Amino acid sequence: MTSLPLISVDPDARGRRPSMPPRHLADLDLSGRQALVTELGEPAFRAKQVSNHYFGRLVRDPERMTDLPAATRERLAGELLPTLLTPVRELACDDGATRKALWRLHDGSLVESVLMGYPDRVTVCISSQAGCGMACPFCATGQAGLTRNLSTAEIVDQAVYLAGVAASGAVAGSPPRLSHVVFMGMGEPLANYSRVVAAIRRLVAPAPEGLGLSQRHITVSTVGLVPAIRRLASEDLSVTLALSLHAPDDELRDELVPVNQRWKVSEVLDAAWDYAATTGRRVSIEYAMIKDVNDQPWRADLLGRLLAGKLAHVNLIPLNPTPGSRWDASPKPVEREFVRRLRDAGVSTTVRDTRGREIDGACGQLAAAGDTDGDSRAATA
Ligand code: SAH
C-alpha cells in the first residue's frame, strides 16, 4: 500500500457557503456548447475541438490543445473547462489496483471517488451529492447530512479525471480504458435526478460529445425513491439499477434506510421489478451484512421469498463499520449461511469484494474524516 502526496485543505474554504460551481462544458450537450462558443465570439466548431480534448483525449491543459490558436486557448479553456475538482488526498491500496480520491469543490465541499482496476475492466465509483440527506445510520455520509447537489459537470469530471489516471497506466494489471461507472459514492443520485441523468447522458454519448461508455456499464444505486425509479425507467436509458434494500421487512428497513418510512419494501420492490421489465436489466439488490441486525436465517429466507423468480441479483456487502458505530460486520459463517439460503431459494447471490477497506472504501468515510486526521491516516496508509 502506498500513499500519494497530500495537499492540505485550504482553511479559508471551510467557512464558505455551499454554492453551485461555474458552468463547464460537461454541463451542456454538444449543441449547447456550440451555442456557448458562438456567444463567446468563436466559431462553433471550437466546441467540438475542446470537447475532443476533454472527453476524447482526456486532456484539460490548454497548452496541449495545439489545434486551437494560441491566442484563444487559455480563454476558451477558462470558459469551458474551469477547475471543478481539486485533489486534496489520493490513497492507493490493493497494490495500486484501488485508488481513492478526495476532492475539494470550489466552495470547499469535500467529495470522493474510487478507481478500481480488475484484470478485465476499470470501474470508477462516483459521488452525486456533497453529503447525503437520507440518514442511513450505518453510512458515514448519512451521518453528516446534505451539503448540496453536485452539478452535472462535477459528477462527470470525477469519471473523466479518473479515466485520465487509468489511461496513464496507473492501475497495473488492468486495461487502460475506463469501462464502468457506479453511482455508489457520496449522496443519493435519484435525489439529484436531473443532473444525474444529464451526467449519465454525457458518460454514454460517444466522443467528442461524451465519454462513450456503454449504458449497461453504468449502475445507479438508490435508497429507493419510488417516483424517481419510475421516472428513470421512462428515460431512454438502460442503466443498471442497484437498490439498497438492507432488510426484507419494513420494521427493520424503517430504521436502516429511513426513507422506507415513506416507500415500503413492497412498493420499492414493485418499482424495481417494473424497472427490470422496462429496461430488461437485472436489478442489483444491495444488502450490507450487519452482525445480529439483519443477518438472521429467517431474514435470508424472507428475502429469498421476495426475490425468487425475479430479475434480480443479490450483492451482499460486508458492513464496513463507521467510526464510533455500534454495528459490526456479520461473521463469515453467518454470511455463508445467508448466501446458502438465498441460493437455495433460487436467488443469484454474490458477496462484494472488500476493495478499498484500508482506505475507508465505504460510502463517505474518507470525506467524513476530512482533514482532521489526515496526517495519521497518511502515516498508516
Ligand atoms: N445513496 C445511494 C448510493 C450511495 S451508497 C444508496 O444508498 O444506494 C452505495 C452503497 O454502499 C449503498 O448500498 C449503501 O447502503 C452502502 N453502504 C453505505 N455505508 C456502508 C457501510 N458502512 N458498509 C457497507 N455498505 C455501506
mmCIF file of C-alpha atoms in Angstrom, residues 10-336:
data_model
loop_
_atom_site.group_PDB
_atom_site.id
_atom_site.type_symbol
_atom_site.label_atom_id
_atom_site.label_comp_id
_atom_site.label_asym_id
_atom_site.label_seq_id
_atom_site.Cartn_x
_atom_site.Cartn_y
_atom_site.Cartn_z
ATOM 1 C CA ASP A 10 -7.439 25.454 2.285
ATOM 2 C CA PRO A 11 -8.572 26.734 5.723
ATOM 3 C CA ASP A 12 -10.409 29.662 4.112
ATOM 4 C CA ALA A 13 -12.535 27.301 2.096
ATOM 5 C CA ARG A 14 -14.237 25.791 5.106
ATOM 6 C CA GLY A 15 -16.243 28.839 6.053
ATOM 7 C CA ARG A 16 -17.696 29.318 2.569
ATOM 8 C CA ARG A 17 -21.384 28.822 1.926
ATOM 9 C CA PRO A 18 -22.266 25.887 -0.282
ATOM 10 C CA SER A 19 -22.857 27.105 -3.826
ATOM 11 C CA MET A 20 -23.022 25.655 -7.317
ATOM 12 C CA PRO A 21 -19.800 25.764 -9.345
ATOM 13 C CA PRO A 22 -19.082 27.724 -12.546
ATOM 14 C CA ARG A 23 -20.519 26.362 -15.793
ATOM 15 C CA HIS A 24 -18.401 23.721 -17.528
ATOM 16 C CA LEU A 25 -18.719 22.123 -20.957
ATOM 17 C CA ALA A 26 -19.799 18.838 -19.382
ATOM 18 C CA ASP A 27 -22.946 20.627 -18.130
ATOM 19 C CA LEU A 28 -24.045 21.071 -21.744
ATOM 20 C CA ASP A 29 -24.708 18.780 -24.666
ATOM 21 C CA LEU A 30 -22.794 19.426 -27.854
ATOM 22 C CA SER A 31 -25.311 21.875 -29.309
ATOM 23 C CA GLY A 32 -25.342 23.794 -26.012
ATOM 24 C CA ARG A 33 -21.548 24.013 -26.167
ATOM 25 C CA GLN A 34 -21.684 25.224 -29.768
ATOM 26 C CA ALA A 35 -24.152 27.946 -28.805
ATOM 27 C CA LEU A 36 -21.919 28.998 -25.920
ATOM 28 C CA VAL A 37 -18.770 29.108 -28.046
ATOM 29 C CA THR A 38 -20.603 31.232 -30.615
ATOM 30 C CA GLU A 39 -21.699 33.590 -27.830
ATOM 31 C CA LEU A 40 -18.041 33.893 -26.883
ATOM 32 C CA GLY A 41 -17.326 35.085 -30.426
ATOM 33 C CA GLU A 42 -15.588 31.912 -31.611
ATOM 34 C CA PRO A 43 -16.577 29.622 -34.478
ATOM 35 C CA ALA A 44 -18.936 26.835 -33.390
ATOM 36 C CA PHE A 45 -16.517 24.070 -34.359
ATOM 37 C CA ARG A 46 -14.249 25.061 -31.474
ATOM 38 C CA ALA A 47 -16.807 23.400 -29.178
ATOM 39 C CA LYS A 48 -16.068 20.081 -30.815
ATOM 40 C CA GLN A 49 -12.337 20.635 -30.626
ATOM 41 C CA VAL A 50 -12.335 21.414 -26.899
ATOM 42 C CA SER A 51 -14.796 18.562 -26.260
ATOM 43 C CA ASN A 52 -12.496 16.197 -28.081
ATOM 44 C CA HIS A 53 -9.581 17.194 -25.876
ATOM 45 C CA TYR A 54 -11.617 16.768 -22.699
ATOM 46 C CA PHE A 55 -13.655 13.648 -23.450
ATOM 47 C CA GLY A 56 -11.720 12.034 -26.273
ATOM 48 C CA ARG A 57 -8.107 12.616 -25.252
ATOM 49 C CA LEU A 58 -8.688 13.261 -21.516
ATOM 50 C CA VAL A 59 -6.619 16.431 -21.871
ATOM 51 C CA ARG A 60 -7.554 19.584 -19.940
ATOM 52 C CA ASP A 61 -4.336 21.569 -20.134
ATOM 53 C CA PRO A 62 -4.765 24.363 -22.731
ATOM 54 C CA GLU A 63 -1.052 24.170 -23.597
ATOM 55 C CA ARG A 64 -1.688 20.753 -25.100
ATOM 56 C CA MET A 65 -4.598 21.928 -27.273
ATOM 57 C CA THR A 66 -2.312 22.742 -30.160
ATOM 58 C CA ASP A 67 -5.079 22.672 -32.779
ATOM 59 C CA LEU A 68 -6.535 25.821 -31.186
ATOM 60 C CA PRO A 69 -4.978 29.208 -31.997
ATOM 61 C CA ALA A 70 -2.549 30.030 -29.186
ATOM 62 C CA ALA A 71 -4.325 33.339 -28.560
ATOM 63 C CA THR A 72 -7.693 31.722 -27.744
ATOM 64 C CA ARG A 73 -6.616 28.517 -25.965
ATOM 65 C CA GLU A 74 -6.421 29.960 -22.471
ATOM 66 C CA ARG A 75 -9.638 31.902 -22.812
ATOM 67 C CA LEU A 76 -11.636 29.003 -24.241
ATOM 68 C CA ALA A 77 -10.302 26.542 -21.680
ATOM 69 C CA GLY A 78 -11.014 29.066 -18.930
ATOM 70 C CA GLU A 79 -14.624 29.444 -20.095
ATOM 71 C CA LEU A 80 -15.341 25.807 -20.938
ATOM 72 C CA LEU A 81 -13.118 23.885 -18.531
ATOM 73 C CA PRO A 82 -12.982 25.753 -15.204
ATOM 74 C CA THR A 83 -11.353 23.688 -12.445
ATOM 75 C CA LEU A 84 -14.129 21.915 -10.572
ATOM 76 C CA LEU A 85 -12.233 19.305 -8.565
ATOM 77 C CA THR A 86 -9.028 19.929 -6.651
ATOM 78 C CA PRO A 87 -7.430 16.755 -5.320
ATOM 79 C CA VAL A 88 -6.957 17.010 -1.566
ATOM 80 C CA ARG A 89 -5.741 13.494 -0.983
ATOM 81 C CA GLU A 90 -5.245 10.368 -3.034
ATOM 82 C CA LEU A 91 -4.764 6.988 -1.431
ATOM 83 C CA ALA A 92 -3.915 3.702 -3.043
ATOM 84 C CA CYS A 93 -4.217 0.140 -1.791
ATOM 85 C CA ASP A 94 -4.612 -3.403 -3.126
ATOM 86 C CA ASP A 95 -1.172 -2.948 -4.740
ATOM 87 C CA GLY A 96 -2.344 0.122 -6.581
ATOM 88 C CA ALA A 97 -5.442 -1.532 -8.057
ATOM 89 C CA THR A 98 -7.707 0.653 -5.882
ATOM 90 C CA ARG A 99 -7.218 4.383 -5.663
ATOM 91 C CA LYS A 100 -9.389 6.709 -3.718
ATOM 92 C CA ALA A 101 -9.531 10.433 -4.382
ATOM 93 C CA LEU A 102 -10.834 13.096 -2.028
ATOM 94 C CA TRP A 103 -11.700 16.306 -3.870
ATOM 95 C CA ARG A 104 -12.344 19.818 -2.723
ATOM 96 C CA LEU A 105 -15.015 21.627 -4.722
ATOM 97 C CA HIS A 106 -14.963 25.366 -5.463
ATOM 98 C CA ASP A 107 -16.970 26.157 -2.313
ATOM 99 C CA GLY A 108 -14.848 23.983 -0.016
ATOM 100 C CA SER A 109 -17.241 20.992 -0.004
ATOM 101 C CA LEU A 110 -15.472 17.628 0.013
ATOM 102 C CA VAL A 111 -16.454 14.617 -2.092
ATOM 103 C CA GLU A 112 -14.744 11.394 -3.007
ATOM 104 C CA SER A 113 -14.400 8.913 -5.839
ATOM 105 C CA VAL A 114 -12.774 5.495 -6.095
ATOM 106 C CA LEU A 115 -10.990 3.947 -9.075
ATOM 107 C CA MET A 116 -10.910 0.142 -9.079
ATOM 108 C CA GLY A 117 -8.855 -1.889 -11.527
ATOM 109 C CA TYR A 118 -9.639 -5.510 -12.383
ATOM 110 C CA PRO A 119 -7.977 -7.740 -14.970
ATOM 111 C CA ASP A 120 -10.813 -7.184 -17.459
ATOM 112 C CA ARG A 121 -12.206 -3.767 -16.579
ATOM 113 C CA VAL A 122 -11.746 -0.464 -14.803
ATOM 114 C CA THR A 123 -14.558 0.917 -12.655
ATOM 115 C CA VAL A 124 -14.981 4.289 -11.008
ATOM 116 C CA CYS A 125 -17.328 4.886 -8.111
ATOM 117 C CA ILE A 126 -18.505 8.497 -8.120
ATOM 118 C CA SER A 127 -20.420 10.886 -5.875
ATOM 119 C CA SER A 128 -23.612 12.668 -6.843
ATOM 120 C CA GLN A 129 -24.021 14.980 -3.840
ATOM 121 C CA ALA A 130 -21.786 16.585 -1.229
ATOM 122 C CA GLY A 131 -23.090 14.764 1.824
ATOM 123 C CA CYS A 132 -26.434 12.983 1.769
ATOM 124 C CA GLY A 133 -29.859 13.647 3.223
ATOM 125 C CA MET A 134 -31.004 10.030 3.502
ATOM 126 C CA ALA A 135 -29.654 9.487 7.044
ATOM 127 C CA CYS A 136 -28.981 5.728 6.865
ATOM 128 C CA PRO A 137 -27.450 5.120 10.307
ATOM 129 C CA PHE A 138 -24.697 2.711 9.175
ATOM 130 C CA CYS A 139 -23.380 5.018 6.438
ATOM 131 C CA ALA A 140 -20.701 7.628 7.148
ATOM 132 C CA THR A 141 -22.101 10.080 4.603
ATOM 133 C CA GLY A 142 -25.578 9.742 6.073
ATOM 134 C CA GLN A 143 -24.332 10.995 9.452
ATOM 135 C CA ALA A 144 -23.172 14.344 8.116
ATOM 136 C CA GLY A 145 -26.345 15.390 6.266
ATOM 137 C CA LEU A 146 -26.658 17.010 2.856
ATOM 138 C CA THR A 147 -24.437 19.945 1.907
ATOM 139 C CA ARG A 148 -25.566 20.356 -1.715
ATOM 140 C CA ASN A 149 -26.224 18.655 -5.018
ATOM 141 C CA LEU A 150 -23.274 18.311 -7.363
ATOM 142 C CA SER A 151 -23.562 19.909 -10.781
ATOM 143 C CA THR A 152 -23.674 17.655 -13.839
ATOM 144 C CA ALA A 153 -20.080 18.550 -14.669
ATOM 145 C CA GLU A 154 -18.858 17.940 -11.114
ATOM 146 C CA ILE A 155 -20.282 14.422 -11.409
ATOM 147 C CA VAL A 156 -18.892 13.798 -14.896
ATOM 148 C CA ASP A 157 -15.488 15.295 -14.117
ATOM 149 C CA GLN A 158 -14.831 12.661 -11.416
ATOM 150 C CA ALA A 159 -15.101 9.956 -14.088
ATOM 151 C CA VAL A 160 -13.165 11.908 -16.721
ATOM 152 C CA TYR A 161 -10.377 12.740 -14.289
ATOM 153 C CA LEU A 162 -10.000 9.129 -13.137
ATOM 154 C CA ALA A 163 -10.288 7.889 -16.724
ATOM 155 C CA GLY A 164 -7.174 10.000 -17.292
ATOM 156 C CA VAL A 165 -5.453 8.382 -14.306
ATOM 157 C CA ALA A 166 -6.302 4.925 -15.699
ATOM 158 C CA ALA A 167 -5.125 5.939 -19.181
ATOM 159 C CA SER A 168 -1.767 6.951 -17.739
ATOM 160 C CA GLY A 169 -1.243 3.291 -16.850
ATOM 161 C CA ALA A 170 -1.513 3.959 -13.108
ATOM 162 C CA VAL A 171 -3.656 0.863 -12.487
ATOM 163 C CA ALA A 172 -1.239 -2.003 -13.008
ATOM 164 C CA GLY A 173 -2.714 -5.203 -14.419
ATOM 165 C CA SER A 174 -5.881 -3.532 -15.753
ATOM 166 C CA PRO A 175 -6.886 -2.218 -19.152
ATOM 167 C CA PRO A 176 -6.058 1.481 -19.560
ATOM 168 C CA ARG A 177 -9.583 2.415 -20.587
ATOM 169 C CA LEU A 178 -12.295 3.261 -18.058
ATOM 170 C CA SER A 179 -15.251 0.956 -18.771
ATOM 171 C CA HIS A 180 -17.656 1.044 -15.808
ATOM 172 C CA VAL A 181 -19.161 3.789 -13.628
ATOM 173 C CA VAL A 182 -21.127 3.181 -10.444
ATOM 174 C CA PHE A 183 -23.041 5.901 -8.592
ATOM 175 C CA MET A 184 -22.133 4.480 -5.188
ATOM 176 C CA GLY A 185 -20.023 7.271 -3.746
ATOM 177 C CA MET A 186 -21.458 10.025 -1.603
ATOM 178 C CA GLY A 187 -25.051 11.097 -1.987
ATOM 179 C CA GLU A 188 -28.382 9.790 -3.218
ATOM 180 C CA PRO A 189 -28.251 10.010 -7.025
ATOM 181 C CA LEU A 190 -32.018 9.980 -7.508
ATOM 182 C CA ALA A 191 -32.371 12.951 -5.130
ATOM 183 C CA ASN A 192 -30.277 14.944 -7.651
ATOM 184 C CA TYR A 193 -32.262 13.490 -10.512
ATOM 185 C CA SER A 194 -31.928 15.857 -13.466
ATOM 186 C CA ARG A 195 -28.194 16.432 -13.001
ATOM 187 C CA VAL A 196 -27.509 12.735 -12.560
ATOM 188 C CA VAL A 197 -29.481 11.841 -15.698
ATOM 189 C CA ALA A 198 -27.642 14.562 -17.640
ATOM 190 C CA ALA A 199 -24.343 13.183 -16.282
ATOM 191 C CA ILE A 200 -25.293 9.686 -17.476
ATOM 192 C CA ARG A 201 -26.051 11.121 -20.927
ATOM 193 C CA ARG A 202 -22.571 12.699 -21.025
ATOM 194 C CA LEU A 203 -20.938 9.451 -19.874
ATOM 195 C CA VAL A 204 -22.624 7.395 -22.598
ATOM 196 C CA ALA A 205 -22.561 9.861 -25.507
ATOM 197 C CA PRO A 206 -19.785 8.973 -27.952
ATOM 198 C CA ALA A 207 -16.734 11.270 -28.043
ATOM 199 C CA PRO A 208 -16.450 14.173 -28.561
ATOM 200 C CA GLU A 209 -19.877 14.769 -27.007
ATOM 201 C CA GLY A 210 -19.175 12.429 -24.098
ATOM 202 C CA LEU A 211 -17.066 9.643 -22.704
ATOM 203 C CA GLY A 212 -18.581 6.879 -24.853
ATOM 204 C CA LEU A 213 -19.273 4.330 -22.109
ATOM 205 C CA SER A 214 -21.852 1.596 -22.564
ATOM 206 C CA GLN A 215 -25.165 2.254 -20.787
ATOM 207 C CA ARG A 216 -25.043 -1.266 -19.491
ATOM 208 C CA HIS A 217 -21.789 -0.481 -17.721
ATOM 209 C CA ILE A 218 -23.360 2.246 -15.619
ATOM 210 C CA THR A 219 -25.018 1.474 -12.290
ATOM 211 C CA VAL A 220 -27.197 3.877 -10.340
ATOM 212 C CA SER A 221 -27.591 2.930 -6.688
ATOM 213 C CA THR A 222 -30.555 4.255 -4.717
ATOM 214 C CA VAL A 223 -32.145 4.040 -1.290
ATOM 215 C CA GLY A 224 -35.418 3.553 -3.172
ATOM 216 C CA LEU A 225 -37.065 6.839 -4.158
ATOM 217 C CA VAL A 226 -40.015 5.195 -5.889
ATOM 218 C CA PRO A 227 -41.238 8.029 -8.158
ATOM 219 C CA ALA A 228 -37.664 8.649 -9.342
ATOM 220 C CA ILE A 229 -37.107 4.942 -10.079
ATOM 221 C CA ARG A 230 -40.264 5.015 -12.208
ATOM 222 C CA ARG A 231 -39.109 8.166 -13.953
ATOM 223 C CA LEU A 232 -35.691 6.654 -14.643
ATOM 224 C CA ALA A 233 -37.403 3.679 -16.252
ATOM 225 C CA SER A 234 -39.121 6.058 -18.659
ATOM 226 C CA GLU A 235 -35.868 7.678 -19.861
ATOM 227 C CA ASP A 236 -34.415 6.098 -22.970
ATOM 228 C CA LEU A 237 -31.533 4.736 -20.925
ATOM 229 C CA SER A 238 -30.929 1.195 -19.795
ATOM 230 C CA VAL A 239 -28.519 1.641 -16.952
ATOM 231 C CA THR A 240 -28.359 -0.929 -14.169
ATOM 232 C CA LEU A 241 -30.387 -0.104 -11.076
ATOM 233 C CA ALA A 242 -28.978 -1.059 -7.679
ATOM 234 C CA LEU A 243 -31.448 -0.946 -4.812
ATOM 235 C CA SER A 244 -30.034 -0.580 -1.301
ATOM 236 C CA LEU A 245 -32.520 -2.858 0.438
ATOM 237 C CA HIS A 246 -30.580 -3.969 3.550
ATOM 238 C CA ALA A 247 -33.674 -5.507 5.172
ATOM 239 C CA PRO A 248 -36.580 -7.562 3.788
ATOM 240 C CA ASP A 249 -39.091 -6.341 6.403
ATOM 241 C CA ASP A 250 -40.471 -2.854 6.977
ATOM 242 C CA GLU A 251 -39.829 -2.837 10.710
ATOM 243 C CA LEU A 252 -36.050 -3.102 10.310
ATOM 244 C CA ARG A 253 -35.809 -1.233 6.998
ATOM 245 C CA ASP A 254 -37.620 1.747 8.541
ATOM 246 C CA GLU A 255 -34.570 2.035 10.805
ATOM 247 C CA LEU A 256 -31.710 1.113 8.438
ATOM 248 C CA VAL A 257 -32.988 3.070 5.419
ATOM 249 C CA PRO A 258 -35.257 5.755 6.900
ATOM 250 C CA VAL A 259 -36.831 6.635 3.522
ATOM 251 C CA ASN A 260 -38.612 3.287 3.925
ATOM 252 C CA GLN A 261 -40.996 5.129 6.231
ATOM 253 C CA ARG A 262 -42.241 6.821 3.046
ATOM 254 C CA TRP A 263 -41.984 3.959 0.500
ATOM 255 C CA LYS A 264 -42.310 0.471 1.934
ATOM 256 C CA VAL A 265 -40.404 -2.672 0.917
ATOM 257 C CA SER A 266 -43.269 -3.923 -1.238
ATOM 258 C CA GLU A 267 -43.606 -0.580 -3.084
ATOM 259 C CA VAL A 268 -39.906 -0.207 -3.746
ATOM 260 C CA LEU A 269 -39.604 -3.788 -4.970
ATOM 261 C CA ASP A 270 -42.603 -3.284 -7.268
ATOM 262 C CA ALA A 271 -40.858 -0.239 -8.765
ATOM 263 C CA ALA A 272 -37.653 -2.274 -9.136
ATOM 264 C CA TRP A 273 -39.451 -5.096 -10.973
ATOM 265 C CA ASP A 274 -41.133 -2.598 -13.272
ATOM 266 C CA TYR A 275 -37.704 -1.077 -13.942
ATOM 267 C CA ALA A 276 -36.329 -4.530 -14.782
ATOM 268 C CA ALA A 277 -39.280 -5.271 -17.076
ATOM 269 C CA THR A 278 -38.968 -1.953 -18.935
ATOM 270 C CA THR A 279 -35.204 -1.989 -19.382
ATOM 271 C CA GLY A 280 -34.514 -5.734 -19.489
ATOM 272 C CA ARG A 281 -31.792 -5.106 -16.897
ATOM 273 C CA ARG A 282 -31.385 -7.281 -13.837
ATOM 274 C CA VAL A 283 -31.741 -5.233 -10.645
ATOM 275 C CA SER A 284 -28.928 -5.474 -8.132
ATOM 276 C CA ILE A 285 -30.202 -5.787 -4.562
ATOM 277 C CA GLU A 286 -27.627 -4.345 -2.157
ATOM 278 C CA TYR A 287 -27.593 -5.813 1.343
ATOM 279 C CA ALA A 288 -24.991 -4.764 3.934
ATOM 280 C CA MET A 289 -24.449 -7.680 6.320
ATOM 281 C CA ILE A 290 -24.703 -6.239 9.844
ATOM 282 C CA LYS A 291 -23.996 -8.575 12.744
ATOM 283 C CA ASP A 292 -27.130 -9.561 14.705
ATOM 284 C CA VAL A 293 -29.113 -6.797 12.990
ATOM 285 C CA ASN A 294 -30.190 -8.024 9.532
ATOM 286 C CA ASP A 295 -28.251 -11.291 9.114
ATOM 287 C CA GLN A 296 -30.629 -13.833 10.723
ATOM 288 C CA PRO A 297 -31.529 -17.013 8.765
ATOM 289 C CA TRP A 298 -35.218 -16.057 8.814
ATOM 290 C CA ARG A 299 -34.406 -12.761 7.100
ATOM 291 C CA ALA A 300 -32.450 -14.634 4.427
ATOM 292 C CA ASP A 301 -35.498 -16.860 3.871
ATOM 293 C CA LEU A 302 -37.860 -13.888 3.727
ATOM 294 C CA LEU A 303 -35.561 -12.101 1.272
ATOM 295 C CA GLY A 304 -35.388 -15.294 -0.792
ATOM 296 C CA ARG A 305 -39.190 -15.431 -0.985
ATOM 297 C CA LEU A 306 -39.413 -11.783 -2.043
ATOM 298 C CA LEU A 307 -36.817 -12.183 -4.806
ATOM 299 C CA ALA A 308 -37.383 -15.714 -6.097
ATOM 300 C CA GLY A 309 -38.245 -15.744 -9.787
ATOM 301 C CA LYS A 310 -37.465 -12.032 -10.223
ATOM 302 C CA LEU A 311 -34.881 -10.407 -12.500
ATOM 303 C CA ALA A 312 -32.609 -9.752 -9.525
ATOM 304 C CA HIS A 313 -29.160 -10.415 -8.184
ATOM 305 C CA VAL A 314 -28.202 -10.001 -4.528
ATOM 306 C CA ASN A 315 -24.960 -8.247 -3.703
ATOM 307 C CA LEU A 316 -24.081 -8.814 -0.060
ATOM 308 C CA ILE A 317 -21.716 -6.164 1.313
ATOM 309 C CA PRO A 318 -19.783 -6.955 4.482
ATOM 310 C CA LEU A 319 -20.517 -3.903 6.656
ATOM 311 C CA ASN A 320 -17.607 -1.506 6.801
ATOM 312 C CA PRO A 321 -18.152 -0.140 10.315
ATOM 313 C CA THR A 322 -18.094 3.640 10.527
ATOM 314 C CA PRO A 323 -16.047 5.261 13.303
ATOM 315 C CA GLY A 324 -17.894 5.090 16.602
ATOM 316 C CA SER A 325 -20.582 2.825 15.185
ATOM 317 C CA ARG A 326 -22.284 0.278 17.423
ATOM 318 C CA TRP A 327 -22.523 -2.093 14.464
ATOM 319 C CA ASP A 328 -20.111 -4.635 13.054
ATOM 320 C CA ALA A 329 -19.875 -6.887 10.009
ATOM 321 C CA SER A 330 -21.500 -10.320 10.223
ATOM 322 C CA PRO A 331 -19.147 -13.222 10.981
ATOM 323 C CA LYS A 332 -18.155 -15.220 7.888
ATOM 324 C CA PRO A 333 -20.100 -18.401 8.870
ATOM 325 C CA VAL A 334 -23.271 -16.308 9.296
ATOM 326 C CA GLU A 335 -22.634 -14.680 5.911
ATOM 327 C CA ARG A 336 -22.122 -18.102 4.280
#
